[in-house]
PDB file of C-alpha atoms and ligand atoms in Angstrom:
ATOM      1  CA  GLY A   1    -142.363 133.166 102.883  1.00 53.00           C
ATOM      2  CA  ARG A   2    -143.423 135.881 100.544  1.00 66.00           C
ATOM      3  CA  MET A   3    -141.163 138.814  99.738  1.00 82.00           C
ATOM      4  CA  THR A   4    -142.828 142.005 100.841  1.00 94.00           C
ATOM      5  CA  MET A   5    -141.595 145.263  99.398  1.00 97.00           C
ATOM      6  CA  ILE A   6    -141.691 148.408 101.496  1.00 98.00           C
ATOM      7  CA  LEU A   7    -142.683 151.496  99.535  1.00 98.00           C
ATOM      8  CA  ASP A   8    -140.378 154.015 101.163  1.00 98.00           C
ATOM      9  CA  GLY A   9    -141.733 157.560 101.064  1.00 98.00           C
ATOM     10  CA  LYS A  10    -138.625 159.123 102.567  1.00 98.00           C
ATOM     11  CA  ASN A  11    -136.371 157.615  99.943  1.00 98.00           C
ATOM     12  CA  THR A  12    -138.785 158.453  97.125  1.00 98.00           C
ATOM     13  CA  ALA A  13    -138.972 162.034  98.382  1.00 98.00           C
ATOM     14  CA  ALA A  14    -135.172 162.267  98.712  1.00 98.00           C
ATOM     15  CA  LEU A  15    -134.627 161.170  95.100  1.00 98.00           C
ATOM     16  CA  ARG A  16    -137.230 163.629  93.862  1.00 98.00           C
ATOM     17  CA  LYS A  17    -135.831 166.473  95.981  1.00 98.00           C
ATOM     18  CA  GLU A  18    -132.424 166.074  94.352  1.00 98.00           C
ATOM     19  CA  ARG A  19    -133.907 166.728  90.914  1.00 98.00           C
ATOM     20  CA  LEU A  20    -136.061 169.494  92.328  1.00 98.00           C
ATOM     21  CA  ALA A  21    -133.135 171.302  93.994  1.00 98.00           C
ATOM     22  CA  THR A  22    -131.219 171.375  90.711  1.00 98.00           C
ATOM     23  CA  TYR A  23    -134.242 172.685  88.824  1.00 98.00           C
ATOM     24  CA  VAL A  24    -135.041 175.372  91.419  1.00 98.00           C
ATOM     25  CA  ARG A  25    -131.427 176.602  91.358  1.00 98.00           C
ATOM     26  CA  GLU A  26    -131.241 176.669  87.543  1.00 98.00           C
ATOM     27  CA  GLU A  27    -134.514 178.539  87.299  1.00 98.00           C
ATOM     28  CA  ARG A  28    -133.465 181.080  89.924  1.00 98.00           C
ATOM     29  CA  GLU A  29    -130.172 181.660  88.094  1.00 98.00           C
ATOM     30  CA  ALA A  30    -132.192 182.248  84.928  1.00 98.00           C
ATOM     31  CA  GLY A  31    -134.205 184.901  86.799  1.00 97.00           C
ATOM     32  CA  ARG A  32    -137.256 182.752  87.386  1.00 98.00           C
ATOM     33  CA  ASP A  33    -137.875 182.480  91.112  1.00 98.00           C
ATOM     34  CA  LYS A  34    -140.109 179.650  92.328  1.00 98.00           C
ATOM     35  CA  LYS A  35    -141.503 180.603  95.713  1.00 98.00           C
ATOM     36  CA  LEU A  36    -144.307 179.070  97.719  1.00 98.00           C
ATOM     37  CA  ALA A  37    -146.709 181.301  99.641  1.00 98.00           C
ATOM     38  CA  VAL A  38    -148.266 179.613 102.670  1.00 98.00           C
ATOM     39  CA  LEU A  39    -151.470 181.216 103.896  1.00 98.00           C
ATOM     40  CA  LEU A  40    -151.958 180.833 107.614  1.00 97.00           C
ATOM     41  CA  VAL A  41    -155.064 182.287 109.234  1.00 97.00           C
ATOM     42  CA  GLY A  42    -155.368 182.134 113.001  1.00 95.00           C
ATOM     43  CA  GLY A  43    -152.470 179.737 113.342  1.00 85.00           C
ATOM     44  CA  SER A  44    -153.873 176.558 114.896  1.00 92.00           C
ATOM     45  CA  ALA A  45    -151.194 174.210 116.250  1.00 92.00           C
ATOM     46  CA  PRO A  46    -151.498 171.641 113.415  1.00 91.00           C
ATOM     47  CA  SER A  47    -151.378 174.374 110.749  1.00 94.00           C
ATOM     48  CA  GLU A  48    -148.322 175.962 112.417  1.00 94.00           C
ATOM     49  CA  MET A  49    -146.598 172.570 112.476  1.00 93.00           C
ATOM     50  CA  TYR A  50    -147.453 171.893 108.857  1.00 93.00           C
ATOM     51  CA  ALA A  51    -146.214 175.345 107.806  1.00 95.00           C
ATOM     52  CA  GLN A  52    -142.895 174.797 109.591  1.00 95.00           C
ATOM     53  CA  SER A  53    -142.456 171.338 108.084  1.00 93.00           C
ATOM     54  CA  VAL A  54    -143.198 172.603 104.549  1.00 96.00           C
ATOM     55  CA  ARG A  55    -140.711 175.409 105.130  1.00 97.00           C
ATOM     56  CA  ARG A  56    -138.013 172.956 106.262  1.00 97.00           C
ATOM     57  CA  VAL A  57    -138.495 170.734 103.217  1.00 97.00           C
ATOM     58  CA  ALA A  58    -138.585 173.787 100.920  1.00 98.00           C
ATOM     59  CA  GLU A  59    -135.318 175.088 102.372  1.00 96.00           C
ATOM     60  CA  SER A  60    -133.723 171.698 101.742  1.00 97.00           C
ATOM     61  CA  VAL A  61    -134.351 172.197  98.005  1.00 98.00           C
ATOM     62  CA  GLY A  62    -133.402 175.869  98.051  1.00 98.00           C
ATOM     63  CA  MET A  63    -136.951 177.108  97.649  1.00 98.00           C
ATOM     64  CA  GLU A  64    -138.160 180.159  99.532  1.00 98.00           C
ATOM     65  CA  VAL A  65    -141.395 179.980 101.508  1.00 98.00           C
ATOM     66  CA  VAL A  66    -143.290 183.223 102.044  1.00 98.00           C
ATOM     67  CA  LEU A  67    -145.386 182.832 105.152  1.00 97.00           C
ATOM     68  CA  CYS A  68    -148.519 185.009 104.954  1.00 97.00           C
ATOM     69  CA  ARG A  69    -149.904 185.177 108.448  1.00 97.00           C
ATOM     70  CA  PHE A  70    -153.256 186.643 109.386  1.00 97.00           C
ATOM     71  CA  ALA A  71    -154.684 186.917 112.877  1.00 97.00           C
ATOM     72  CA  ASP A  72    -158.058 185.289 113.448  1.00 96.00           C
ATOM     73  CA  GLY A  73    -160.547 188.116 112.945  1.00 96.00           C
ATOM     74  CA  THR A  74    -158.777 189.663 109.947  1.00 98.00           C
ATOM     75  CA  PRO A  75    -161.603 190.739 107.598  1.00 98.00           C
ATOM     76  CA  GLN A  76    -162.465 188.230 104.883  1.00 98.00           C
ATOM     77  CA  ALA A  77    -161.986 190.897 102.176  1.00 98.00           C
ATOM     78  CA  GLU A  78    -158.451 191.616 103.363  1.00 98.00           C
ATOM     79  CA  ILE A  79    -157.466 187.962 102.958  1.00 98.00           C
ATOM     80  CA  VAL A  80    -159.116 187.713  99.536  1.00 98.00           C
ATOM     81  CA  ALA A  81    -157.228 190.851  98.486  1.00 98.00           C
ATOM     82  CA  ALA A  82    -153.953 189.373  99.769  1.00 98.00           C
ATOM     83  CA  VAL A  83    -154.547 186.268  97.646  1.00 98.00           C
ATOM     84  CA  GLY A  84    -155.062 188.570  94.674  1.00 98.00           C
ATOM     85  CA  ASP A  85    -151.692 190.207  95.388  1.00 98.00           C
ATOM     86  CA  LEU A  86    -150.031 186.773  95.532  1.00 98.00           C
ATOM     87  CA  ASN A  87    -151.667 185.843  92.208  1.00 98.00           C
ATOM     88  CA  ARG A  88    -150.029 188.893  90.610  1.00 98.00           C
ATOM     89  CA  ARG A  89    -146.516 188.311  91.998  1.00 98.00           C
ATOM     90  CA  VAL A  90    -144.364 186.552  89.388  1.00 98.00           C
ATOM     91  CA  ASP A  91    -141.879 185.225  91.963  1.00 98.00           C
ATOM     92  CA  ILE A  92    -144.685 183.355  93.771  1.00 98.00           C
ATOM     93  CA  THR A  93    -145.528 180.244  91.729  1.00 98.00           C
ATOM     94  CA  GLY A  94    -147.507 178.356  94.372  1.00 98.00           C
ATOM     95  CA  ILE A  95    -150.050 179.324  97.012  1.00 98.00           C
ATOM     96  CA  LEU A  96    -150.996 176.940  99.811  1.00 98.00           C
ATOM     97  CA  PRO A  97    -153.847 177.969 102.118  1.00 98.00           C
ATOM     98  CA  LEU A  98    -153.723 175.830 105.256  1.00 97.00           C
ATOM     99  CA  LEU A  99    -157.123 174.397 106.144  1.00 96.00           C
ATOM    100  CA  PRO A 100    -159.321 174.447 108.075  1.00 96.00           C
ATOM    101  CA  LEU A 101    -159.633 178.229 108.353  1.00 97.00           C
ATOM    102  CA  PRO A 102    -161.259 179.517 111.543  1.00 97.00           C
ATOM    103  CA  GLU A 103    -165.009 178.929 111.380  1.00 96.00           C
ATOM    104  CA  ALA A 104    -166.118 182.509 110.746  1.00 96.00           C
ATOM    105  CA  TYR A 105    -164.494 182.581 107.301  1.00 98.00           C
ATOM    106  CA  ASN A 106    -166.043 181.720 103.958  1.00 98.00           C
ATOM    107  CA  THR A 107    -163.395 179.164 103.022  1.00 98.00           C
ATOM    108  CA  ALA A 108    -164.665 178.571  99.485  1.00 98.00           C
ATOM    109  CA  GLU A 109    -164.387 182.269  98.618  1.00 98.00           C
ATOM    110  CA  ILE A 110    -160.799 182.447  99.839  1.00 98.00           C
ATOM    111  CA  ILE A 111    -159.760 179.202  98.117  1.00 98.00           C
ATOM    112  CA  ASN A 112    -161.416 180.156  94.844  1.00 98.00           C
ATOM    113  CA  ALA A 113    -159.610 183.505  94.874  1.00 98.00           C
ATOM    114  CA  LEU A 114    -156.443 181.529  94.025  1.00 99.00           C
ATOM    115  CA  SER A 115    -155.332 181.527  90.424  1.00 98.00           C
ATOM    116  CA  PRO A 116    -155.711 177.859  89.325  1.00 98.00           C
ATOM    117  CA  CYS A 117    -152.143 177.960  87.981  1.00 98.00           C
ATOM    118  CA  LYS A 118    -150.868 178.625  91.520  1.00 98.00           C
ATOM    119  CA  ASP A 119    -153.314 176.265  93.244  1.00 98.00           C
ATOM    120  CA  VAL A 120    -150.578 173.737  94.067  1.00 98.00           C
ATOM    121  CA  ASP A 121    -152.775 171.640  96.382  1.00 98.00           C
ATOM    122  CA  GLY A 122    -155.649 171.434  93.897  1.00 98.00           C
ATOM    123  CA  GLN A 123    -158.137 173.048  96.254  1.00 98.00           C
ATOM    124  CA  THR A 124    -160.044 175.362  93.911  1.00 98.00           C
ATOM    125  CA  THR A 125    -163.280 174.369  92.225  1.00 98.00           C
ATOM    126  CA  VAL A 126    -161.603 175.011  88.864  1.00 98.00           C
ATOM    127  CA  SER A 127    -158.822 172.517  89.650  1.00 98.00           C
ATOM    128  CA  LYS A 128    -161.361 169.928  90.775  1.00 98.00           C
ATOM    129  CA  GLY A 129    -163.340 170.416  87.561  1.00 98.00           C
ATOM    130  CA  ARG A 130    -160.242 170.080  85.417  1.00 98.00           C
ATOM    131  CA  LEU A 131    -159.265 166.901  87.240  1.00 98.00           C
ATOM    132  CA  PHE A 132    -162.769 165.509  86.657  1.00 97.00           C
ATOM    133  CA  ALA A 133    -162.583 166.460  82.969  1.00 97.00           C
ATOM    134  CA  GLY A 134    -159.144 164.894  82.538  1.00 95.00           C
ATOM    135  CA  GLU A 135    -157.604 168.268  81.692  1.00 97.00           C
ATOM    136  CA  PRO A 136    -154.151 169.248  82.971  1.00 97.00           C
ATOM    137  CA  SER A 137    -154.492 170.534  86.530  1.00 98.00           C
ATOM    138  CA  PHE A 138    -153.058 170.339  90.002  1.00 98.00           C
ATOM    139  CA  ALA A 139    -154.461 167.584  92.215  1.00 98.00           C
ATOM    140  CA  PRO A 140    -154.534 167.487  96.023  1.00 98.00           C
ATOM    141  CA  CYS A 141    -151.012 166.557  97.057  1.00 98.00           C
ATOM    142  CA  THR A 142    -151.872 163.569  99.232  1.00 98.00           C
ATOM    143  CA  ALA A 143    -153.655 161.926  96.301  1.00 98.00           C
ATOM    144  CA  GLN A 144    -150.769 162.909  94.047  1.00 98.00           C
ATOM    145  CA  ALA A 145    -148.339 161.279  96.498  1.00 98.00           C
ATOM    146  CA  VAL A 146    -150.259 157.976  96.275  1.00 99.00           C
ATOM    147  CA  VAL A 147    -150.002 157.847  92.491  1.00 98.00           C
ATOM    148  CA  THR A 148    -146.386 159.045  92.527  1.00 98.00           C
ATOM    149  CA  MET A 149    -145.370 156.265  94.908  1.00 98.00           C
ATOM    150  CA  LEU A 150    -146.770 153.636  92.532  1.00 98.00           C
ATOM    151  CA  ILE A 151    -145.069 155.255  89.535  1.00 98.00           C
ATOM    152  CA  ASP A 152    -141.675 155.495  91.237  1.00 98.00           C
ATOM    153  CA  TYR A 153    -141.808 151.832  92.265  1.00 98.00           C
ATOM    154  CA  ASP A 154    -142.947 150.761  88.775  1.00 98.00           C
ATOM    155  CA  ILE A 155    -146.147 149.219  90.109  1.00 98.00           C
ATOM    156  CA  PRO A 156    -148.553 148.806  87.209  1.00 98.00           C
ATOM    157  CA  VAL A 157    -152.017 150.331  87.584  1.00 98.00           C
ATOM    158  CA  GLN A 158    -153.602 149.712  84.188  1.00 98.00           C
ATOM    159  CA  GLY A 159    -156.351 147.103  84.349  1.00 98.00           C
ATOM    160  CA  LYS A 160    -155.918 146.669  88.105  1.00 98.00           C
ATOM    161  CA  HIS A 161    -158.788 146.821  90.545  1.00 99.00           C
ATOM    162  CA  VAL A 162    -158.062 149.756  92.844  1.00 99.00           C
ATOM    163  CA  VAL A 163    -160.254 149.881  95.937  1.00 99.00           C
ATOM    164  CA  ILE A 164    -160.221 153.142  97.886  1.00 99.00           C
ATOM    165  CA  VAL A 165    -161.644 153.203 101.404  1.00 99.00           C
ATOM    166  CA  GLY A 166    -162.601 156.821 102.146  1.00 98.00           C
ATOM    167  CA  ARG A 167    -164.235 159.473  99.947  1.00 98.00           C
ATOM    168  CA  SER A 168    -162.829 162.745 101.291  1.00 98.00           C
ATOM    169  CA  ASP A 169    -162.229 165.729  99.015  1.00 97.00           C
ATOM    170  CA  VAL A 170    -158.465 165.558  99.624  1.00 97.00           C
ATOM    171  CA  VAL A 171    -157.846 161.829  99.188  1.00 98.00           C
ATOM    172  CA  GLY A 172    -160.627 159.497  98.011  1.00 98.00           C
ATOM    173  CA  LYS A 173    -162.389 161.702  95.469  1.00 98.00           C
ATOM    174  CA  PRO A 174    -159.340 162.981  93.596  1.00 98.00           C
ATOM    175  CA  LEU A 175    -157.895 159.458  93.552  1.00 98.00           C
ATOM    176  CA  ILE A 176    -160.948 158.238  91.609  1.00 98.00           C
ATOM    177  CA  HIS A 177    -159.917 160.445  88.689  1.00 98.00           C
ATOM    178  CA  LEU A 178    -156.160 159.978  89.008  1.00 98.00           C
ATOM    179  CA  PHE A 179    -156.568 156.186  88.901  1.00 98.00           C
ATOM    180  CA  LEU A 180    -159.178 156.247  86.114  1.00 98.00           C
ATOM    181  CA  GLN A 181    -156.737 158.283  84.017  1.00 97.00           C
ATOM    182  CA  LYS A 182    -154.282 155.450  84.507  1.00 98.00           C
ATOM    183  CA  ASN A 183    -156.852 152.908  83.285  1.00 98.00           C
ATOM    184  CA  ALA A 184    -157.503 151.238  86.627  1.00 98.00           C
ATOM    185  CA  THR A 185    -160.899 149.858  87.580  1.00 98.00           C
ATOM    186  CA  VAL A 186    -161.872 151.949  90.590  1.00 98.00           C
ATOM    187  CA  THR A 187    -164.165 151.172  93.519  1.00 98.00           C
ATOM    188  CA  VAL A 188    -164.729 153.696  96.309  1.00 98.00           C
ATOM    189  CA  CYS A 189    -165.976 152.579  99.722  1.00 98.00           C
ATOM    190  CA  HIS A 190    -167.148 154.605 102.691  1.00 98.00           C
ATOM    191  CA  SER A 191    -168.960 154.288 105.997  1.00 98.00           C
ATOM    192  CA  LYS A 192    -172.251 153.226 104.359  1.00 98.00           C
ATOM    193  CA  THR A 193    -170.673 150.532 102.179  1.00 98.00           C
ATOM    194  CA  THR A 194    -172.259 147.081 102.510  1.00 98.00           C
ATOM    195  CA  ASP A 195    -169.875 144.098 102.680  1.00 98.00           C
ATOM    196  CA  LEU A 196    -166.745 146.254 102.875  1.00 98.00           C
ATOM    197  CA  SER A 197    -164.347 143.348 103.380  1.00 98.00           C
ATOM    198  CA  GLY A 198    -165.883 141.452 100.433  1.00 98.00           C
ATOM    199  CA  ILE A 199    -164.935 144.432  98.263  1.00 99.00           C
ATOM    200  CA  THR A 200    -161.518 145.179  99.752  1.00 99.00           C
ATOM    201  CA  ARG A 201    -160.541 141.497  99.288  1.00 98.00           C
ATOM    202  CA  GLN A 202    -160.953 142.032  95.533  1.00 98.00           C
ATOM    203  CA  ALA A 203    -158.397 144.832  95.517  1.00 99.00           C
ATOM    204  CA  ASP A 204    -155.158 144.480  93.585  1.00 98.00           C
ATOM    205  CA  ILE A 205    -154.300 147.892  95.022  1.00 99.00           C
ATOM    206  CA  LEU A 206    -155.991 148.895  98.274  1.00 99.00           C
ATOM    207  CA  VAL A 207    -155.886 152.513  99.448  1.00 99.00           C
ATOM    208  CA  ALA A 208    -156.923 153.186 103.038  1.00 99.00           C
ATOM    209  CA  ALA A 209    -157.864 156.785 103.906  1.00 98.00           C
ATOM    210  CA  VAL A 210    -160.220 156.248 106.810  1.00 98.00           C
ATOM    211  CA  GLY A 211    -158.574 157.866 109.815  1.00 98.00           C
ATOM    212  CA  LYS A 212    -158.969 154.848 112.117  1.00 98.00           C
ATOM    213  CA  ALA A 213    -155.901 153.101 113.507  1.00 98.00           C
ATOM    214  CA  GLY A 214    -155.447 149.577 112.142  1.00 98.00           C
ATOM    215  CA  PHE A 215    -158.878 149.644 110.500  1.00 98.00           C
ATOM    216  CA  VAL A 216    -157.872 147.334 107.627  1.00 98.00           C
ATOM    217  CA  SER A 217    -157.345 143.856 109.085  1.00 98.00           C
ATOM    218  CA  ALA A 218    -155.611 140.870 107.476  1.00 98.00           C
ATOM    219  CA  ASP A 219    -158.923 139.222 106.504  1.00 98.00           C
ATOM    220  CA  MET A 220    -159.806 142.288 104.399  1.00 98.00           C
ATOM    221  CA  VAL A 221    -156.773 141.884 102.159  1.00 98.00           C
ATOM    222  CA  LYS A 222    -156.042 139.592  99.214  1.00 98.00           C
ATOM    223  CA  ASP A 223    -152.693 137.775  99.225  1.00 97.00           C
ATOM    224  CA  GLY A 224    -150.206 139.709  97.133  1.00 98.00           C
ATOM    225  CA  ALA A 225    -152.139 142.982  97.109  1.00 98.00           C
ATOM    226  CA  VAL A 226    -150.430 146.378  97.115  1.00 98.00           C
ATOM    227  CA  LEU A 227    -151.428 148.310 100.250  1.00 98.00           C
ATOM    228  CA  ILE A 228    -151.345 152.095 100.360  1.00 99.00           C
ATOM    229  CA  ASP A 229    -151.890 153.528 103.827  1.00 99.00           C
ATOM    230  CA  VAL A 230    -152.829 157.206 103.898  1.00 98.00           C
ATOM    231  CA  GLY A 231    -153.955 157.186 107.532  1.00 98.00           C
ATOM    232  CA  ILE A 232    -152.128 159.137 110.202  1.00 97.00           C
ATOM    233  CA  ASN A 233    -153.388 158.282 113.683  1.00 97.00           C
ATOM    234  CA  ARG A 234    -151.887 158.888 117.125  1.00 95.00           C
ATOM    235  CA  VAL A 235    -152.135 155.892 119.462  1.00 96.00           C
ATOM    236  CA  ASP A 236    -150.355 155.907 122.827  1.00 96.00           C
ATOM    237  CA  GLY A 237    -147.981 158.605 121.611  1.00 96.00           C
ATOM    238  CA  LYS A 238    -147.143 156.661 118.435  1.00 97.00           C
ATOM    239  CA  THR A 239    -148.109 157.409 114.835  1.00 97.00           C
ATOM    240  CA  VAL A 240    -149.867 154.494 113.142  1.00 98.00           C
ATOM    241  CA  GLY A 241    -151.747 154.052 109.893  1.00 98.00           C
ATOM    242  CA  ASP A 242    -155.172 152.705 108.929  1.00 98.00           C
ATOM    243  CA  ILE A 243    -153.778 149.278 107.971  1.00 98.00           C
ATOM    244  CA  CYS A 244    -152.779 146.806 110.681  1.00 98.00           C
ATOM    245  CA  THR A 245    -149.407 145.087 110.695  1.00 97.00           C
ATOM    246  CA  GLU A 246    -150.813 141.569 110.100  1.00 97.00           C
ATOM    247  CA  ALA A 247    -152.453 142.795 106.889  1.00 98.00           C
ATOM    248  CA  THR A 248    -149.140 144.118 105.572  1.00 98.00           C
ATOM    249  CA  THR A 249    -147.554 140.671 105.919  1.00 96.00           C
ATOM    250  CA  LYS A 250    -149.971 139.418 103.201  1.00 97.00           C
ATOM    251  CA  ALA A 251    -149.028 142.229 100.826  1.00 98.00           C
ATOM    252  CA  ALA A 252    -146.682 142.230  97.854  1.00 98.00           C
ATOM    253  CA  ALA A 253    -145.856 145.831  98.774  1.00 98.00           C
ATOM    254  CA  TYR A 254    -147.017 148.380 101.310  1.00 98.00           C
ATOM    255  CA  THR A 255    -146.417 151.923 102.499  1.00 98.00           C
ATOM    256  CA  PRO A 256    -145.319 152.161 106.148  1.00 98.00           C
ATOM    257  CA  VAL A 257    -146.643 154.757 108.594  1.00 98.00           C
ATOM    258  CA  PRO A 258    -144.715 156.895 109.280  1.00 98.00           C
ATOM    259  CA  GLY A 259    -142.329 157.057 106.342  1.00 98.00           C
ATOM    260  CA  GLY A 260    -144.791 156.239 103.561  1.00 98.00           C
ATOM    261  CA  ILE A 261    -147.285 158.509 101.810  1.00 98.00           C
ATOM    262  CA  GLY A 262    -147.029 161.227 104.475  1.00 97.00           C
ATOM    263  CA  ALA A 263    -143.284 161.547 103.857  1.00 97.00           C
ATOM    264  CA  LEU A 264    -143.933 162.377 100.208  1.00 98.00           C
ATOM    265  CA  VAL A 265    -146.738 164.943 100.437  1.00 97.00           C
ATOM    266  CA  SER A 266    -144.764 168.159 100.975  1.00 97.00           C
ATOM    267  CA  THR A 267    -142.426 167.209  98.134  1.00 98.00           C
ATOM    268  CA  MET A 268    -145.486 167.098  95.849  1.00 98.00           C
ATOM    269  CA  ILE A 269    -146.411 170.658  96.911  1.00 98.00           C
ATOM    270  CA  LEU A 270    -142.899 171.840  96.112  1.00 98.00           C
ATOM    271  CA  GLU A 271    -142.780 170.002  92.779  1.00 98.00           C
ATOM    272  CA  ASN A 272    -146.045 171.643  91.772  1.00 98.00           C
ATOM    273  CA  THR A 273    -144.695 175.040  92.834  1.00 98.00           C
ATOM    274  CA  ALA A 274    -141.539 174.533  90.769  1.00 98.00           C
ATOM    275  CA  TYR A 275    -142.764 172.664  87.690  1.00 98.00           C
ATOM    276  CA  GLY A 276    -146.289 174.093  87.364  1.00 98.00           C
ATOM    277  CA  ILE A 277    -149.188 172.154  85.866  1.00 98.00           C
ATOM    278  CA  ARG A 278    -147.882 169.161  83.947  1.00 92.00           C
ATOM    279  CA  GLU A 279    -149.634 167.113  81.285  1.00 81.00           C
TER     280      GLU A 279
HETATM  281  P1  LIG B   1    -162.009 162.010 106.422  1.00 92.72           P
HETATM  282  O1  LIG B   1    -162.359 163.254 105.697  1.00 92.72           O
HETATM  283  O2  LIG B   1    -162.184 161.917 107.866  1.00 92.72           O
HETATM  284  O3  LIG B   1    -162.760 160.815 105.699  1.00 92.72           O
HETATM  285  C1  LIG B   1    -162.726 159.526 106.190  1.00 92.72           C
HETATM  286  C2  LIG B   1    -163.414 158.610 105.216  1.00 92.72           C
HETATM  287  O4  LIG B   1    -163.408 157.307 105.766  1.00 92.72           O
HETATM  288  C3  LIG B   1    -164.865 158.997 104.955  1.00 92.72           C
HETATM  289  O5  LIG B   1    -165.151 158.924 103.585  1.00 92.72           O
HETATM  290  C4  LIG B   1    -165.659 157.953 105.751  1.00 92.72           C
HETATM  291  O6  LIG B   1    -166.892 157.625 105.184  1.00 92.72           O
HETATM  292  C5  LIG B   1    -164.720 156.774 105.678  1.00 92.72           C
HETATM  293  N1  LIG B   1    -164.988 155.867 106.790  1.00 92.72           N
HETATM  294  C6  LIG B   1    -165.054 156.160 108.100  1.00 92.72           C
HETATM  295  N2  LIG B   1    -165.381 155.077 108.817  1.00 92.72           N
HETATM  296  C7  LIG B   1    -165.538 154.059 107.928  1.00 92.72           C
HETATM  297  C8  LIG B   1    -165.901 152.705 108.029  1.00 92.72           C
HETATM  298  N3  LIG B   1    -166.178 152.141 109.215  1.00 92.72           N
HETATM  299  N4  LIG B   1    -165.958 151.964 106.906  1.00 92.72           N
HETATM  300  C9  LIG B   1    -165.703 152.509 105.703  1.00 92.72           C
HETATM  301  N5  LIG B   1    -165.358 153.795 105.535  1.00 92.72           N
HETATM  302  C10 LIG B   1    -165.292 154.561 106.632  1.00 92.72           C
HETATM  303  O7  LIG B   1    -160.528 161.555 106.134  1.00 92.72           O
HETATM  304  P2  LIG B   1    -159.305 162.137 105.246  1.00 92.72           P
HETATM  305  O8  LIG B   1    -159.167 163.587 105.430  1.00 92.72           O
HETATM  306  O9  LIG B   1    -159.372 161.556 103.881  1.00 92.72           O
HETATM  307  O10 LIG B   1    -158.150 161.419 106.049  1.00 92.72           O
HETATM  308  C11 LIG B   1    -158.086 160.030 106.222  1.00 92.72           C
HETATM  309  C12 LIG B   1    -156.812 159.688 106.970  1.00 92.72           C
HETATM  310  O11 LIG B   1    -155.714 160.116 106.199  1.00 92.72           O
HETATM  311  C13 LIG B   1    -156.651 160.378 108.319  1.00 92.72           C
HETATM  312  O12 LIG B   1    -155.950 159.502 109.195  1.00 92.72           O
HETATM  313  C14 LIG B   1    -155.783 161.559 108.014  1.00 92.72           C
HETATM  314  O13 LIG B   1    -155.029 161.968 109.141  1.00 92.72           O
HETATM  315  C15 LIG B   1    -154.923 161.018 106.942  1.00 92.72           C
HETATM  316  N6  LIG B   1    -154.425 162.040 106.021  1.00 92.72           N
HETATM  317  C16 LIG B   1    -153.085 162.086 105.793  1.00 92.72           C
HETATM  318  C17 LIG B   1    -152.567 163.022 104.939  1.00 92.72           C
HETATM  319  C18 LIG B   1    -151.094 163.065 104.688  1.00 92.72           C
HETATM  320  O14 LIG B   1    -150.474 162.038 104.532  1.00 92.72           O
HETATM  321  N7  LIG B   1    -150.486 164.222 104.655  1.00 92.72           N
HETATM  322  C19 LIG B   1    -153.399 163.946 104.302  1.00 92.72           C
HETATM  323  C20 LIG B   1    -154.772 163.860 104.517  1.00 92.72           C
HETATM  324  C21 LIG B   1    -155.242 162.901 105.379  1.00 92.72           C
HETATM  325  P3  LIG B   1    -168.121 158.695 105.060  1.00 92.72           P
HETATM  326  O15 LIG B   1    -167.746 159.603 103.937  1.00 92.72           O
HETATM  327  O16 LIG B   1    -169.305 157.840 104.757  1.00 92.72           O
HETATM  328  O17 LIG B   1    -168.183 159.392 106.378  1.00 92.72           O
END
């Protein structure tokens, strides 16, 4: 049978965290702290969990996380002002607002209060515009993790047909630009796409960001394709992706769930916080 390569997000993250830990320590010793501020408003359970997991990963590379907690009901202006304070602090080099904010808030105003050079999850309109224009900027970290995985496993992208299923602001849309920059031919599909499987079968690299367990079936995949599964779905107490197991057996390489893209995302946040915007 075919050799299928597993694109291991944990291992990729571990290798990157080694380099990152050294850099963070050297910079701190040179008087340049690299701290991540996490903005938590209201504290929903998923946001709390994400904040704790980012903090754990940050600690493992010797990076300090400053948790900025606000109770639901804190005035909008107070949060915007707090973001301004974080922008001015030289020891804080990354700011991560955890979304969604409670409904009453004007999310765009709070996000766009971030200085683009500290917008480590590429959430501001300025970062999105720079990404679109091909200028140096931060990109949403999940999208960044997808591209990083391919780079670290030396999977060529140039000239390949990349098909992305899902057009969200955090995954599908930024990936259009990240892949175009790498000279891929990019197709984006969504819930209104006609003949979805006819398109996905053309993919050399297929990215699934749908949010439906096992959505991509074996008949939707070309033999020897590279499968990138961004989905995180809970089924019977287990975490599964958007790509079913039978489909992965046809692949040349695939990202498992868990342990694939999701395992790499917080490392991207920390890299952005430490290294800043890279060319
Ligand atoms: P989302 O905002 O819910 O978007 C889902 C996309 O899938 C939409 O563009 C939707 O199309 C499309 N879609 C839904 N049903 C479809 C169908 N039958 N055929 C074709 N397209 C269909 O999703 P998201 O935020 O990008 O997240 C997607 C998945 O990735 C989720 O499982 C999420 O948990 C996971 N995720 C993981 C990470 C991480 O690894 N840290 C980060 C973000 C997301 P329309 O636009 O037409 O509705």
